[in-house]
Short mmCIF file of C-alpha atoms and ligand atoms in Angstrom, two decimals:
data_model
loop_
_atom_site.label_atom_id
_atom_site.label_comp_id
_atom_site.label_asym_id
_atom_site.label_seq_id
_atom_site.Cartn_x
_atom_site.Cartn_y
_atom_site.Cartn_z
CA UNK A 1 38.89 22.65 -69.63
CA UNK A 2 37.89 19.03 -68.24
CA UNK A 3 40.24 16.41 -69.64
CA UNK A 4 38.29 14.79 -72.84
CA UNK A 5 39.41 11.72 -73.83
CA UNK A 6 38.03 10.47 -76.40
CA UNK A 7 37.22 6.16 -76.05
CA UNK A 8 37.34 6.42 -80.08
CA UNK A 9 40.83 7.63 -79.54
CA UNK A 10 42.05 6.47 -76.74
CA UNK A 11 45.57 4.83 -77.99
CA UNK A 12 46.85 8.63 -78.60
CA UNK A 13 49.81 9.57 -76.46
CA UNK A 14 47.70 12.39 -74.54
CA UNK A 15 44.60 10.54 -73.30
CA UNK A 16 47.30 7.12 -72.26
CA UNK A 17 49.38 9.60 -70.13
CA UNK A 18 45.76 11.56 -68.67
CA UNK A 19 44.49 7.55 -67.87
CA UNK A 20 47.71 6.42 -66.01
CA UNK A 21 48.31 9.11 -64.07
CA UNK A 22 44.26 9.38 -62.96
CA UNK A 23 44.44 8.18 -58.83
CA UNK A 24 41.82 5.61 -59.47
CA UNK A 25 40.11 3.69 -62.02
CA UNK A 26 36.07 2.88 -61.74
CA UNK A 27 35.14 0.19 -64.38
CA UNK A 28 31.85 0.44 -64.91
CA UNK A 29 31.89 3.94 -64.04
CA UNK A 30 29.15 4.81 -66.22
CA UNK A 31 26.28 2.75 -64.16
CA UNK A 32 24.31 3.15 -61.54
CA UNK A 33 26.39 2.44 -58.59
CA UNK A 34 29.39 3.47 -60.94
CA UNK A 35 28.61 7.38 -61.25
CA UNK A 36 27.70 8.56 -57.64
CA UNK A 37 31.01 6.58 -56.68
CA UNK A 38 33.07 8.55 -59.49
CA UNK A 39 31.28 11.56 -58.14
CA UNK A 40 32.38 10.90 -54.52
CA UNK A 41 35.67 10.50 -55.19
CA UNK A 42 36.57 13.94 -57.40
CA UNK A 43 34.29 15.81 -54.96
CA UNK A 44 37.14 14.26 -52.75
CA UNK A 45 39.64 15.77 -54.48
CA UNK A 46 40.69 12.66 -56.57
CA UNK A 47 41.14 12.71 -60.47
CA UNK A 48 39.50 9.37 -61.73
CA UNK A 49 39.32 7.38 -64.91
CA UNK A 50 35.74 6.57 -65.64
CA UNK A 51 36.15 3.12 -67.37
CA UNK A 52 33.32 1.47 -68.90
CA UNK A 53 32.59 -0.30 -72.12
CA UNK A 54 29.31 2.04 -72.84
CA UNK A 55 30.54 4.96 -74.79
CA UNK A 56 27.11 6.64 -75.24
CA UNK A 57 27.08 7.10 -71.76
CA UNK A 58 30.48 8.13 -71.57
CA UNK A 59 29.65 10.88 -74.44
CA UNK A 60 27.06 11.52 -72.76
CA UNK A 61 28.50 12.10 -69.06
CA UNK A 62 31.75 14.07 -70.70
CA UNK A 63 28.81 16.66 -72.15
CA UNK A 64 27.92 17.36 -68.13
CA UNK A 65 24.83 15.34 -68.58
CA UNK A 66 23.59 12.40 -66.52
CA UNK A 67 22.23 9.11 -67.68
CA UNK A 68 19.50 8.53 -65.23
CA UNK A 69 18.20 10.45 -61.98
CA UNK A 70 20.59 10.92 -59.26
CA UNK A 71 19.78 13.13 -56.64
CA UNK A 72 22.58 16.03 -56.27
CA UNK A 73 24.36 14.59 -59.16
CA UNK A 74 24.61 17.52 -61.67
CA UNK A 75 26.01 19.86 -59.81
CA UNK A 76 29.19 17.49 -58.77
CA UNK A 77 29.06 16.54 -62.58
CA UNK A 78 29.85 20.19 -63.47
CA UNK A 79 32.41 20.18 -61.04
CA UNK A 80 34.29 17.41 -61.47
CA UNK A 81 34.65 18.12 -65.44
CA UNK A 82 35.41 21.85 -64.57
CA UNK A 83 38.77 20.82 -62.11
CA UNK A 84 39.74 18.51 -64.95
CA UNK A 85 38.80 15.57 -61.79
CA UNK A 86 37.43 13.14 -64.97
CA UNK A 87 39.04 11.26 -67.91
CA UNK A 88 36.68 8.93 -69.81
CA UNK A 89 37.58 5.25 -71.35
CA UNK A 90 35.85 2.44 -72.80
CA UNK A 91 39.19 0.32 -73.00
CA UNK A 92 40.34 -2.13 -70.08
CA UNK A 93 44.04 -1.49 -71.41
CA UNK A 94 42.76 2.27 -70.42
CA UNK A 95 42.87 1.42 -67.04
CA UNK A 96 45.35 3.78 -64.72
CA UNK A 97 48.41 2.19 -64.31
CA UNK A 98 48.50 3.52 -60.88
CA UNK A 99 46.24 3.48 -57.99
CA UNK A 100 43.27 1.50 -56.78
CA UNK A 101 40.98 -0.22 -59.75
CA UNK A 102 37.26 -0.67 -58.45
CA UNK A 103 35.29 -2.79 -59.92
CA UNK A 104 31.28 -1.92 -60.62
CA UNK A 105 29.71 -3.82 -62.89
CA UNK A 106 26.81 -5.54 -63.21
CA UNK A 107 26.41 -9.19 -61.70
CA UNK A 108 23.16 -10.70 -63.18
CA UNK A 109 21.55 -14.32 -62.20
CA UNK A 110 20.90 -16.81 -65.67
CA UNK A 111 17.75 -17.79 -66.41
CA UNK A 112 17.65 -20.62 -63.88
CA UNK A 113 18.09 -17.85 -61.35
CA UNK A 114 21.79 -18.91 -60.53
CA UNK A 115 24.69 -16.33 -60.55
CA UNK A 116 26.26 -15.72 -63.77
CA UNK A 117 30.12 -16.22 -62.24
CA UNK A 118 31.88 -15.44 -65.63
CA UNK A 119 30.51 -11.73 -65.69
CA UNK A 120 33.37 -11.04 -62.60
CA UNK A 121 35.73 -13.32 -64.18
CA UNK A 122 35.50 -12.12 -67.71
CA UNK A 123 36.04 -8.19 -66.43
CA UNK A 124 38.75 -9.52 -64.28
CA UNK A 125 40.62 -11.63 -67.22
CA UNK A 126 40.52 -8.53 -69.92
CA UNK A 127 41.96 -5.85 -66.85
CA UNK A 128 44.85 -8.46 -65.87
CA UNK A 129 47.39 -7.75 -68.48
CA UNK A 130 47.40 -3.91 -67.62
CA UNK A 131 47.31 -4.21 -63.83
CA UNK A 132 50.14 -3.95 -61.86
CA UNK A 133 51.66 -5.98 -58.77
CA UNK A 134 50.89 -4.13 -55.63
CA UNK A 135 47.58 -2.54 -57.48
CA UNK A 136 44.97 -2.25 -55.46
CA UNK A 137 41.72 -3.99 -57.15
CA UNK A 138 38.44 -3.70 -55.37
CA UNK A 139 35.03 -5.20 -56.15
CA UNK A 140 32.20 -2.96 -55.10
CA UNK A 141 29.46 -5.11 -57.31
CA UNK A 142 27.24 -7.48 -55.27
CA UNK A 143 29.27 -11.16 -55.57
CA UNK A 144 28.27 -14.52 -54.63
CA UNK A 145 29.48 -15.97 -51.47
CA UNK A 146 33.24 -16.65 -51.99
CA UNK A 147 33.94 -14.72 -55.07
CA UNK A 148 36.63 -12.31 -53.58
CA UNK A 149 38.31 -15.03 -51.73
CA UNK A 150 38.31 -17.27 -55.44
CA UNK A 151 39.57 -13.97 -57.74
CA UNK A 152 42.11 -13.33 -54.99
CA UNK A 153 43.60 -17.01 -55.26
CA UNK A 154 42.72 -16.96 -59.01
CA UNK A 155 45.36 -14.01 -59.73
CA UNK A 156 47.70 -15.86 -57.44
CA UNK A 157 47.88 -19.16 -59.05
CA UNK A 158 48.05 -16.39 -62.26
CA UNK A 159 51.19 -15.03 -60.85
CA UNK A 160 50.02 -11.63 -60.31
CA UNK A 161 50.87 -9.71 -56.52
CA UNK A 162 47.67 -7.89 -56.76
CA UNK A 163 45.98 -6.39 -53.39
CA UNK A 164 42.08 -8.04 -53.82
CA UNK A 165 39.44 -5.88 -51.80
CA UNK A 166 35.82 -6.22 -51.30
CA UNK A 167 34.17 -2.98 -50.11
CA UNK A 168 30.04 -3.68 -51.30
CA UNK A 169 27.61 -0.92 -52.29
CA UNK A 170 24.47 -0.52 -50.11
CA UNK A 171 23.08 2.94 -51.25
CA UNK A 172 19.88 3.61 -52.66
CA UNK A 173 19.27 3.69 -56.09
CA UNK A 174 19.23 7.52 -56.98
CA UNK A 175 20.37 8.81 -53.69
CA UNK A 176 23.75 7.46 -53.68
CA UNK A 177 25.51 10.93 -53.37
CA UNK A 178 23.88 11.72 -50.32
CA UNK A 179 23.86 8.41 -48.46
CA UNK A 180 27.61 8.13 -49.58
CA UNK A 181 28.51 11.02 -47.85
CA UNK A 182 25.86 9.51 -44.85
CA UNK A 183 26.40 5.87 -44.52
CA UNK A 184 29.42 4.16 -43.23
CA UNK A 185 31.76 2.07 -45.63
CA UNK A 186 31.86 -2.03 -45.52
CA UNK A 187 35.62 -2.38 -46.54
CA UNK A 188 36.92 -5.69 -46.09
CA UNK A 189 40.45 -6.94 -47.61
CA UNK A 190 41.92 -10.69 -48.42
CA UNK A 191 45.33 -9.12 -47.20
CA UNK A 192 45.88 -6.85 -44.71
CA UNK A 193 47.72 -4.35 -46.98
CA UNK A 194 44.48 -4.44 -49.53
CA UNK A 195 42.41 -4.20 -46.29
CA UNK A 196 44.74 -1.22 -44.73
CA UNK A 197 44.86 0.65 -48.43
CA UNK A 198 41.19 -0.09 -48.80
CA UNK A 199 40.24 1.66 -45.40
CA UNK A 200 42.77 4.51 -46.62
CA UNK A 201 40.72 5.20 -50.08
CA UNK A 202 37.04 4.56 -48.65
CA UNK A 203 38.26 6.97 -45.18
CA UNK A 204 38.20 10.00 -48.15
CA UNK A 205 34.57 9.65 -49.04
CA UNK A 206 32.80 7.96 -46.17
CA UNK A 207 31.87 8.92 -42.31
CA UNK A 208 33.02 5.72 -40.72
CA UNK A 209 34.61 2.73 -42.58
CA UNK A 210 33.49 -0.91 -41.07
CA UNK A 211 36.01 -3.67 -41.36
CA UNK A 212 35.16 -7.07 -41.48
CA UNK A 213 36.24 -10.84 -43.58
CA UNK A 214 35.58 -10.91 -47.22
CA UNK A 215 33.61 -13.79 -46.45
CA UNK A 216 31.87 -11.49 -44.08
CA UNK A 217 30.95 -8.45 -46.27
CA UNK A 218 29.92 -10.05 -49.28
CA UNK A 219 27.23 -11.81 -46.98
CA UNK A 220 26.20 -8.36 -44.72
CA UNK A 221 25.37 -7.44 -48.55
CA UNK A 222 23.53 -9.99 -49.43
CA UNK A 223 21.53 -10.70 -46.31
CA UNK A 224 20.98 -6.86 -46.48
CA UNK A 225 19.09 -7.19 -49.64
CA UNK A 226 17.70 -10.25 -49.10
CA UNK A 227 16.56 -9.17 -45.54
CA UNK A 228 14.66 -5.84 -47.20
CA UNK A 229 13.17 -7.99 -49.60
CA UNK A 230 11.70 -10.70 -47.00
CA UNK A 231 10.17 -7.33 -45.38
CA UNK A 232 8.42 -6.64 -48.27
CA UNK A 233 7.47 -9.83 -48.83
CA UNK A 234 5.76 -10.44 -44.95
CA UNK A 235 3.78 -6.37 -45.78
CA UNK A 236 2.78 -8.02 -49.18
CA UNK A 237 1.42 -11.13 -47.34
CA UNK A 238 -0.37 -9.37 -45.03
CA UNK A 239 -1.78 -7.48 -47.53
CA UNK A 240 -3.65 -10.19 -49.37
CA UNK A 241 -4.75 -12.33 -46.30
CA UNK A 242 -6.68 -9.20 -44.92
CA UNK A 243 -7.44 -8.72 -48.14
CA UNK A 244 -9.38 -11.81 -48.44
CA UNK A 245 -10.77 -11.40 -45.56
CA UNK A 246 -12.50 -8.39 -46.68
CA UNK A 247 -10.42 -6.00 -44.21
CA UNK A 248 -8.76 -2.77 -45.04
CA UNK A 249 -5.04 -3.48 -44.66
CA UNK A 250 -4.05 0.41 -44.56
CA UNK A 251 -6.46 0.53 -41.45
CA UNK A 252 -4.36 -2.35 -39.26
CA UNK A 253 -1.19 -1.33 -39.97
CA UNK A 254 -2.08 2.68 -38.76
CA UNK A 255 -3.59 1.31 -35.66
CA UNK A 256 -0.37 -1.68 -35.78
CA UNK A 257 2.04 1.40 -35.81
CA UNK A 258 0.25 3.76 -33.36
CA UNK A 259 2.47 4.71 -30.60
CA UNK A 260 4.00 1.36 -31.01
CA UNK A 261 7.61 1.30 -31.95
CA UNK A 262 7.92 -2.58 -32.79
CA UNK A 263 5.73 -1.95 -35.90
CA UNK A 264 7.25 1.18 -36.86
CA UNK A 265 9.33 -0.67 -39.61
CA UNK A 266 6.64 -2.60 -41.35
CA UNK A 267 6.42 -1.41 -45.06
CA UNK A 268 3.82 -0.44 -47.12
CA UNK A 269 2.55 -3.11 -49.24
CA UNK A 270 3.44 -3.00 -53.20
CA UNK A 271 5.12 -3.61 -56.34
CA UNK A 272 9.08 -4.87 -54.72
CA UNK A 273 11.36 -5.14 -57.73
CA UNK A 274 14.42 -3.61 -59.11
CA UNK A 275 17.44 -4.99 -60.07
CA UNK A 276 18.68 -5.68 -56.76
CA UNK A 277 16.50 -7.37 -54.34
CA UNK A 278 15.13 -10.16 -56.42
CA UNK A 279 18.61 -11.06 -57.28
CA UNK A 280 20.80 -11.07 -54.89
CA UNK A 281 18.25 -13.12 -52.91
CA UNK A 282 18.25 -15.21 -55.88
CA UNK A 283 22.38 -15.24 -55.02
CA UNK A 284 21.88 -16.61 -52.00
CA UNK A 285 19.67 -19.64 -52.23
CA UNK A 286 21.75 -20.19 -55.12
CA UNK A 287 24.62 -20.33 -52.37
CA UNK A 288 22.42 -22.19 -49.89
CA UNK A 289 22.27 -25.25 -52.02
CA UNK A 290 17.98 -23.71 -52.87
CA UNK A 291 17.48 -24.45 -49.15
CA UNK A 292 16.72 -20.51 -48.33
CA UNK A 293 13.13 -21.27 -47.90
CA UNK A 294 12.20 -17.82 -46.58
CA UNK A 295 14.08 -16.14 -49.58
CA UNK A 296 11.84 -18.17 -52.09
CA UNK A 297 9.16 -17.63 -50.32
CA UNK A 298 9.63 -13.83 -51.32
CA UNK A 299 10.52 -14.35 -54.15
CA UNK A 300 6.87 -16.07 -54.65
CA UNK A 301 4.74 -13.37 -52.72
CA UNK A 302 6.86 -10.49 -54.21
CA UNK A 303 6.43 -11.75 -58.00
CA UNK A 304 3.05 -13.58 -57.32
CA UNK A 305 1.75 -10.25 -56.34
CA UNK A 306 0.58 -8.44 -59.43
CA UNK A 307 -0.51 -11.80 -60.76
CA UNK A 308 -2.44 -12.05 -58.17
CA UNK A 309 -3.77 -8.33 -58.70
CA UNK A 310 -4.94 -9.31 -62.59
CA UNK A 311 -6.81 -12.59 -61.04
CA UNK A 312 -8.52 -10.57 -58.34
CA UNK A 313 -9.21 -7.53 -61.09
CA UNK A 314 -10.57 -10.50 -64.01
CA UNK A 315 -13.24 -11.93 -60.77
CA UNK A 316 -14.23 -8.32 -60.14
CA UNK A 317 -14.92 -7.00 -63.64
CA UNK A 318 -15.22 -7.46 -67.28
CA UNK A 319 -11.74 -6.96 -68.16
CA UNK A 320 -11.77 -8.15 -72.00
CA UNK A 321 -13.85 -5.09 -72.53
CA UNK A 322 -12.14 -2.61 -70.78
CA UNK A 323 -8.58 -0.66 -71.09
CA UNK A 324 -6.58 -0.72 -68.38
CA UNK A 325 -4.19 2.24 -67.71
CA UNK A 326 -0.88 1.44 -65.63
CA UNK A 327 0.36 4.51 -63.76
CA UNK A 328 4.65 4.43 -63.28
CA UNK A 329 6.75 2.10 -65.37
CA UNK A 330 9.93 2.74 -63.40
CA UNK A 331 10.77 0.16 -60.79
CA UNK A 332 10.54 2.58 -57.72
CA UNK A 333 9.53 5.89 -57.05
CA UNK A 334 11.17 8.96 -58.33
CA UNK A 335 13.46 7.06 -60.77
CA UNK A 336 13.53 6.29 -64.27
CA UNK A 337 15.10 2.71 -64.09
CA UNK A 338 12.53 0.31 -65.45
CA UNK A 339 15.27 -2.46 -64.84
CA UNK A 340 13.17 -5.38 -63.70
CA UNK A 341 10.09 -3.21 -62.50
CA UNK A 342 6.77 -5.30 -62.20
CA UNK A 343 4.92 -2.58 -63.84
CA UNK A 344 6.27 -4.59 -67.07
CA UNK A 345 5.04 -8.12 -65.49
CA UNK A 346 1.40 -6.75 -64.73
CA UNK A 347 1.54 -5.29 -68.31
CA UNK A 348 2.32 -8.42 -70.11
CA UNK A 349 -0.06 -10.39 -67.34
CA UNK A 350 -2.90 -7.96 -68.37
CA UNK A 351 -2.33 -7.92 -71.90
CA UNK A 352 -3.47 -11.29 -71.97
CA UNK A 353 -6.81 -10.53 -70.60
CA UNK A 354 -7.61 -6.69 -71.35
CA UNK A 355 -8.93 -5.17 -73.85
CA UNK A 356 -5.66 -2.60 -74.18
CA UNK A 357 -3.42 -1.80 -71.19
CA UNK A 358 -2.32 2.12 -71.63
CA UNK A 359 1.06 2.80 -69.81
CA UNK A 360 2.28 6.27 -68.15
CA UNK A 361 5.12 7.36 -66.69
CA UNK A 362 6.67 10.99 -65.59
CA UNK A 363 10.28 10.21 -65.69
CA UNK A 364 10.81 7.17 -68.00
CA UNK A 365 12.45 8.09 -71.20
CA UNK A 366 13.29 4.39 -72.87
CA UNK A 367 9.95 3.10 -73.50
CA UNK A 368 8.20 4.46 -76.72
CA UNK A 369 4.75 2.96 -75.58
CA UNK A 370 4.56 5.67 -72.87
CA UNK A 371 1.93 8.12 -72.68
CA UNK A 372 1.00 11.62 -71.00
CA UNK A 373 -0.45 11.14 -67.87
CA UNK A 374 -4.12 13.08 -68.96
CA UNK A 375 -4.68 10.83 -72.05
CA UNK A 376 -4.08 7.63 -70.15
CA UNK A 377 -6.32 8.66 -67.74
CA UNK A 378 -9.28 9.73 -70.92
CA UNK A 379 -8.81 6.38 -72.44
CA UNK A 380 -8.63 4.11 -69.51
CA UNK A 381 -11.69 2.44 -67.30
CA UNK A 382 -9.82 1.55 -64.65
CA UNK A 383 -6.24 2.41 -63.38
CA UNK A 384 -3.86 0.59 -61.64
CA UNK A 385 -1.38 2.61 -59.47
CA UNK A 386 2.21 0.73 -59.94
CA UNK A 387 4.75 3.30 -58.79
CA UNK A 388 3.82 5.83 -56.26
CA UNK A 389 5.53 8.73 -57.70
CA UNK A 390 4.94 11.84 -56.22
CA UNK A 391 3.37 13.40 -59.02
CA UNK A 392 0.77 11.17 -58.76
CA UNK A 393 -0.28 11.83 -54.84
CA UNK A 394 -2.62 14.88 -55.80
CA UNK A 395 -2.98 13.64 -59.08
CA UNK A 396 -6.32 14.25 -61.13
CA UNK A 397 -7.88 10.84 -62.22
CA UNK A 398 -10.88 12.49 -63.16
CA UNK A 399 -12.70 9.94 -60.39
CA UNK A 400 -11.73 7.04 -62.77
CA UNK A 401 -12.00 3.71 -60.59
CA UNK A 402 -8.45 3.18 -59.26
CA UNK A 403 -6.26 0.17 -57.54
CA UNK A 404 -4.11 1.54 -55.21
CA UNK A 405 -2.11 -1.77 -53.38
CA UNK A 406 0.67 1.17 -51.66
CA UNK A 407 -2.58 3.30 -49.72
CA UNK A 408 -0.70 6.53 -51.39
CA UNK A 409 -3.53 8.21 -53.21
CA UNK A 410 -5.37 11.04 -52.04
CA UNK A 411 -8.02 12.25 -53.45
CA UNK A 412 -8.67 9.44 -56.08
CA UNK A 413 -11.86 6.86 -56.09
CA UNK A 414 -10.25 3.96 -55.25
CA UNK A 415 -11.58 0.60 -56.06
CA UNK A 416 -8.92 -1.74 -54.53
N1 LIG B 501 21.76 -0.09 -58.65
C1 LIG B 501 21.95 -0.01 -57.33
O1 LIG B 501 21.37 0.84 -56.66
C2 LIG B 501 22.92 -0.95 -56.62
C3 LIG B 501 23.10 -0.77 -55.25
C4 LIG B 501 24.02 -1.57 -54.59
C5 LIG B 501 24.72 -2.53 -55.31
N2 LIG B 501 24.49 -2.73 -56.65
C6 LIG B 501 25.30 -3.72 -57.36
O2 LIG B 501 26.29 -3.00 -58.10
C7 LIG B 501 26.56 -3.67 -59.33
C8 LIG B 501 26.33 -2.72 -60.49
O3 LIG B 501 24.96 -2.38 -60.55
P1 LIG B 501 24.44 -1.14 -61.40
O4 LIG B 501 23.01 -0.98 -61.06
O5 LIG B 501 25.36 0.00 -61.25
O6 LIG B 501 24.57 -1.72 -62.88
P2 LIG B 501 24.58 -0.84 -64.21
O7 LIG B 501 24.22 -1.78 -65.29
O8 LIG B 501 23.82 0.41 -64.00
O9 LIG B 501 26.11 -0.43 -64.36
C9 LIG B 501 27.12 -1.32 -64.73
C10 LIG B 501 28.04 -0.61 -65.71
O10 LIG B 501 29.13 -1.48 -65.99
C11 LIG B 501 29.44 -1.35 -67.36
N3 LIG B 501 30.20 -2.56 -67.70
C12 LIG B 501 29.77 -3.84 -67.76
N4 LIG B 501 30.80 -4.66 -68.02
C13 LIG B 501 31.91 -3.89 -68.11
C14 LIG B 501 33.28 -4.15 -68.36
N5 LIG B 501 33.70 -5.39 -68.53
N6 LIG B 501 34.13 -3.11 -68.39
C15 LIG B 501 33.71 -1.83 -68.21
N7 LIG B 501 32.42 -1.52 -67.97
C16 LIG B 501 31.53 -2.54 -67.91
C17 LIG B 501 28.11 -1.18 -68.05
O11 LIG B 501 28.26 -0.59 -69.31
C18 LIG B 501 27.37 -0.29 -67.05
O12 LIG B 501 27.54 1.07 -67.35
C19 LIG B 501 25.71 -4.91 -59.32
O13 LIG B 501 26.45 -5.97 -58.77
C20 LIG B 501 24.56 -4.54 -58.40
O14 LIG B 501 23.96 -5.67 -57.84
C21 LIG B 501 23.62 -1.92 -57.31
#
């Protein structure tokens, strides 16, 4: 029987002695990057105290199910609660009192796009009083510039003897289980004890382990996310200039890419959100004193996109009098995260001009205005591709006029 502790009752004696003597402890280990890690870890052989302050999700995860789409997830799920590998908590006094604590939560920018510093601090300051000197604590969020170096002299000037890691995430959203088990490991320590016992715990899941500063590896993350994002922001560019011009942009970039290596990496153009990119290039002009021209620039061609779309869509036709139908609410392809997805942005954009904009989506589950698929293609007079989901490839539109930004349809009667 997998160990089932209960966050409702987790002062009784049973689920206290399960969470100390668990080898690691992943707060937030109910999210995103949380779960594939937790995952990693008892498919390592580890037992592991999934700590986070969502007990839905914990319910939820301790029934064998998954909150989201992960690729190769469920079957490790099973697993893991089947060799008793999981104990759930929603407590930070839940925390093991042994082994490594990593730390996963989120790390959002405010409203004025700058990092919101007290969401480390305030998970830090409510673990402290049930961590233990020589513990080793390691962030795996994305952190502004400096952060590990600041909680590391932070718990210092706290008297605490705490080993402070920072060892960043850079999978995929949904594929984390394989690319863990693919991609080396950025471990980076502000000791060389955390750094050595860091190395130790990521050697068990990952290929190769990279060491490097703090310093270091919380900027290879950022300009990692930032860099991706710029890419997608030059594709997106490109886009609307030969656009303009009257050029088909799918047409250059084949004959760009032909037997020519340089251009191989060029992406598509389309819709780049998420809850990453934006963000944590957001992170660092906010560390760059706003000087990171190219990041804003992005941030301007990425977001400026689908408005751009609507203006270009209100010139061509009579959009007060038609419905629009928006195909794939979820922020990429093949998931059902709708976190910061510009399918939402065009929707609210269009809603000021259209008649009625009709939204569709196979895999997204949290959004009650979601239609099927076939009546959001009856109702609508034009369609607007926002997520190229598989599903949609061979899709039939019933030769419905349809924008298509990515060049992913096949068969469809595309209009833009
Ligand atoms: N989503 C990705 O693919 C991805 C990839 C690489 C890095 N990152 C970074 O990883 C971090 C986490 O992102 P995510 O997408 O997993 O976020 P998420 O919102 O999916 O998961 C965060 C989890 O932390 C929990 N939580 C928040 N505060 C807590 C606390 N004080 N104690 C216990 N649990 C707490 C939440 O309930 C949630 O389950 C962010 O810094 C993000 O930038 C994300």
């Amino acid at each position: 029987m997998p160990r089932l502790n209960n966050p409702s009752t987790k002062s009784t004696a049973a689920s206290q002695s399960d969470t100390a003597q668990a080898d690691l402890t992943v707060v937030g280990g109910a999210g995103h990057v949380g779960i594939p890690l937790v995952l990693a870890f008892a498919e390592a052989g580890m037992t592991v105290n999934v700590n986070d302050l969502n007990e839905a999700v914990l319910a939820l995860l301790r029934s064998g199910k998954l909150p989201f789409i992960e690729n190769g997830a469920a079957p490790l799920l099973s697993k893991a609660l089947a060799n008793n590998r999981l104990t759930f908590t929603s407590s930070p006094s839940a925390i093991s009192r042994r082994g490594p604590v990593i730390v996963t939560i989120g790390t959002p920018v405010d409203q004025f796009l700058n990092p919101v510093q007290s969401a480390v601090q305030d998970c830090i300051d409510a673990l402290l009083p049930y961590l233990h000197d020589g513990q080793l604590l390691v962030l795996r969020s994305t952190v502004y510039p400096g952060t590990t170096a600041w909680i590391d002299s932070y718990l210092k000037r706290l008297g605490h003897k705490l080993k402070v890691a920072f060892c960043p995430e850079r999978v995929v959203q949904g594929n984390g289980i394989k690319e863990l088990h693919e991609m080396p490991q950025i471990v980076s320590g502000t000791s060389k004890e955390a750094e050595q016992e860091a190395v130790a715990l990521f050697q068990r899941i990952a290929p190769e382990v990279v060491v490097i500063k703090p310093l270091e590896a919380e900027f290879a993350k950022l300009f990692s996310n930032a860099y991706r994002y710029i890419e997608f922001a030059a594709t997106n560019q490109f886009y609307m200039i030969a656009k303009t011009a009257g050029a088909d942009y799918h047409a250059i970039t084949q004959a760009m890419k032909h037997n020519y290596p340089r251009a191989k990496t060029l992406p598509r153009p389309g819709f780049a959100a998420g809850p990453c990119l934006f963000k944590d290039t957001m992170q660092l002009a906010a560390f760059a004193r706003n000087q990171f021209g190219l990041g804003h620039a992005a941030m301007q061609v990425n977001e400026g996109f689908v408005l751009q779309l609507v203006e270009d869509l209100r010139r061509i036709y009579d959009i007060a009098n038609m419905t629009v139908g928006l195909l794939g609410m979820a922020f990429k392809a093949e998931v059902d995260d709708t976190r910061a997805s510009l399918s939402y942005k065009l929707k609210r954009n269009l809603q000021m001009f259209a008649r009625e904009v009709l939204t569709t989506d196979p895999f997204v589950k949290t959004d009650p205005a979601i239609l099927p698929l076939d009546q959001v293609v009856k109702r609508s007079d034009i369609l607007i591709l926002c997520t190229p989901h598989s599903v949609y490839a061979d899709a039939d539109l019933k030769n419905k006029p349809v924008v298509d930004v990515w060049g992913f349809l096949k068969n469809a009667n595309v209009v833009y």
